[in-house]
Amino acid sequence: MTGPRTEATAGELRAAGLRVTAARVALLETVRAGDHLDAEAIASGVRERVGHVSLQAVYEALRALTAAGLVRRIEPSGSPARFEGRVGDNHHHVVCRSCGAVADVDCAVGDAPCLTASEGHGFSIHEAEVIYWGLCPACSTSGST
């Protein structure tokens, strides 16, 4: 592990109370460089950076990084869990019904209004998750449904 980005990533892991390993640094950097990757794609990216790592180790590290708030897990219906490095800003997602592509969508009305539910049922709400469904530009022009 070398380089300023890698050292910064290691510092973030330490600040979150997590043990710093080459695999965790590679995993966090892979998630941040990727685009809503699933665990298998993340494992492949980690392997390119540090060599062998088991899929189970990737799942365990993703669980720890998600719990620490360094990674966000999203679970579009009918799709494996996806992970992203964009955290803490209450953004949403758009998912293609045909190919499964996922893209970020900023909250249309700002941060706090998205957290104001029409009925909170006594809950203290910290996050809103909205998923828009449709067809991506490529699938729209190819006639996919």
Coordinates of C-alpha atoms in Angstrom, one line a residue:
M1 CA 0.0 0.0 0.0
T2 CA 1.6 3.2 -1.1
G3 CA 0.6 6.6 -2.5
P4 CA -1.3 9.5 -1.1
R5 CA -4.8 8.2 -2.1
T6 CA -4.0 4.9 -0.4
E7 CA -2.7 6.6 2.7
A8 CA -5.9 8.8 2.8
T9 CA -8.1 5.7 2.5
A10 CA -6.1 3.9 5.3
G11 CA -6.7 7.0 7.4
E12 CA -10.4 6.9 6.8
L13 CA -10.5 3.2 7.9
R14 CA -8.6 4.0 11.1
A15 CA -10.8 7.0 11.8
A16 CA -13.8 4.7 11.5
G17 CA -12.3 2.3 14.0
L18 CA -11.6 -0.4 11.4
R19 CA -8.4 -2.4 11.0
V20 CA -6.4 -1.3 8.0
T21 CA -5.6 -4.2 5.6
A22 CA -4.4 -4.1 2.0
A23 CA -7.7 -5.8 1.0
R24 CA -9.9 -3.3 2.8
V25 CA -8.0 -0.4 1.3
A26 CA -8.3 -2.0 -2.2
L27 CA -12.0 -2.7 -1.6
L28 CA -12.9 0.8 -0.6
E29 CA -10.9 2.2 -3.5
T30 CA -12.6 -0.2 -5.9
V31 CA -16.1 0.7 -4.6
R32 CA -15.3 4.4 -5.0
A33 CA -13.8 4.0 -8.5
G34 CA -16.8 1.8 -9.6
D35 CA -20.4 2.5 -10.5
H36 CA -22.8 0.8 -8.1
L37 CA -20.9 -2.5 -8.2
D38 CA -22.1 -5.9 -6.9
A39 CA -19.9 -8.0 -4.6
E40 CA -18.5 -10.1 -7.4
A41 CA -17.4 -7.1 -9.4
I42 CA -15.9 -5.6 -6.3
A43 CA -14.1 -8.9 -5.5
S44 CA -12.7 -8.9 -9.1
G45 CA -11.4 -5.3 -8.6
V46 CA -9.8 -6.1 -5.3
R47 CA -8.1 -9.2 -6.8
E48 CA -6.6 -7.0 -9.6
R49 CA -5.1 -4.7 -6.9
V50 CA -3.9 -7.1 -4.2
G51 CA -4.2 -10.7 -5.5
H52 CA -6.4 -13.4 -4.1
V53 CA -9.3 -12.5 -1.8
S54 CA -12.3 -14.7 -1.1
L55 CA -15.8 -13.6 -1.9
Q56 CA -16.7 -14.3 1.8
A57 CA -13.9 -11.8 2.9
V58 CA -15.3 -9.2 0.5
Y59 CA -18.8 -9.7 1.9
E60 CA -17.5 -9.3 5.5
A61 CA -15.5 -6.2 4.6
L62 CA -18.5 -4.7 2.8
R63 CA -20.6 -5.3 5.9
A64 CA -18.0 -3.6 8.1
L65 CA -17.5 -0.6 5.7
T66 CA -21.3 -0.2 5.4
A67 CA -21.8 -0.2 9.2
A68 CA -19.0 2.3 9.5
G69 CA -20.7 4.6 7.0
L70 CA -17.9 4.5 4.4
V71 CA -19.9 2.6 1.9
R72 CA -23.6 2.6 1.0
R73 CA -25.5 -0.5 0.1
I74 CA -28.5 -0.3 -2.2
E75 CA -30.8 -3.2 -3.1
P76 CA -32.9 -2.6 -6.2
S77 CA -35.7 -5.2 -6.4
G78 CA -34.7 -8.2 -8.5
S79 CA -31.0 -7.2 -8.4
P80 CA -28.1 -8.2 -6.2
A81 CA -27.0 -5.7 -3.6
R82 CA -24.9 -2.9 -5.1
F83 CA -22.4 -0.8 -3.3
E84 CA -21.2 2.8 -3.7
G85 CA -18.8 5.2 -2.1
R86 CA -21.2 8.2 -2.2
V87 CA -22.5 8.4 1.3
G88 CA -24.1 10.9 3.6
D89 CA -25.9 13.1 1.1
N90 CA -29.4 11.5 0.9
H91 CA -29.3 11.0 -2.9
H92 CA -31.5 8.6 -4.8
H93 CA -31.2 6.2 -7.7
V94 CA -32.6 5.4 -11.1
V95 CA -32.5 1.8 -12.3
C96 CA -33.0 0.4 -15.8
R97 CA -35.7 -2.3 -15.9
S98 CA -34.0 -3.9 -18.9
C99 CA -30.2 -4.0 -18.3
G100 CA -30.1 -3.1 -14.6
A101 CA -27.9 0.0 -15.0
V102 CA -28.0 2.2 -11.9
A103 CA -27.3 5.9 -11.7
D104 CA -27.4 8.5 -8.9
V105 CA -30.2 11.1 -8.8
D106 CA -29.8 14.1 -6.5
C107 CA -32.8 14.8 -4.2
A108 CA -35.1 17.0 -6.2
V109 CA -36.0 19.2 -3.2
G110 CA -32.8 19.3 -1.2
D111 CA -31.5 17.2 1.8
A112 CA -34.0 17.8 4.6
P113 CA -37.3 17.9 2.7
C114 CA -36.7 14.3 1.5
L115 CA -36.6 13.3 5.1
T116 CA -40.0 14.7 5.9
A117 CA -42.4 11.8 5.5
S118 CA -46.1 12.4 5.1
E119 CA -46.6 10.2 8.2
G120 CA -43.6 9.4 10.4
H121 CA -45.4 7.0 12.8
G122 CA -43.2 8.3 15.6
F123 CA -39.9 7.3 13.9
S124 CA -36.9 9.5 14.0
I125 CA -36.1 9.5 10.2
H126 CA -32.5 9.7 9.2
E127 CA -32.5 8.7 5.5
A128 CA -34.9 8.4 2.6
E129 CA -34.4 6.0 -0.2
V130 CA -36.1 6.5 -3.5
I131 CA -35.6 4.3 -6.5
Y132 CA -36.9 5.5 -9.9
W133 CA -37.5 2.7 -12.5
G134 CA -37.4 3.1 -16.2
L135 CA -35.2 2.4 -19.3
C136 CA -31.7 3.7 -19.7
P137 CA -30.9 5.6 -22.9
A138 CA -29.3 2.5 -24.6
C139 CA -32.2 0.3 -23.8
S140 CA -34.7 3.0 -24.8
T141 CA -33.2 3.3 -28.3
S142 CA -32.8 -0.5 -28.7
G143 CA -36.5 -1.1 -28.0
S144 CA -36.0 -3.1 -24.9
T145 CA -38.9 -3.4 -22.4

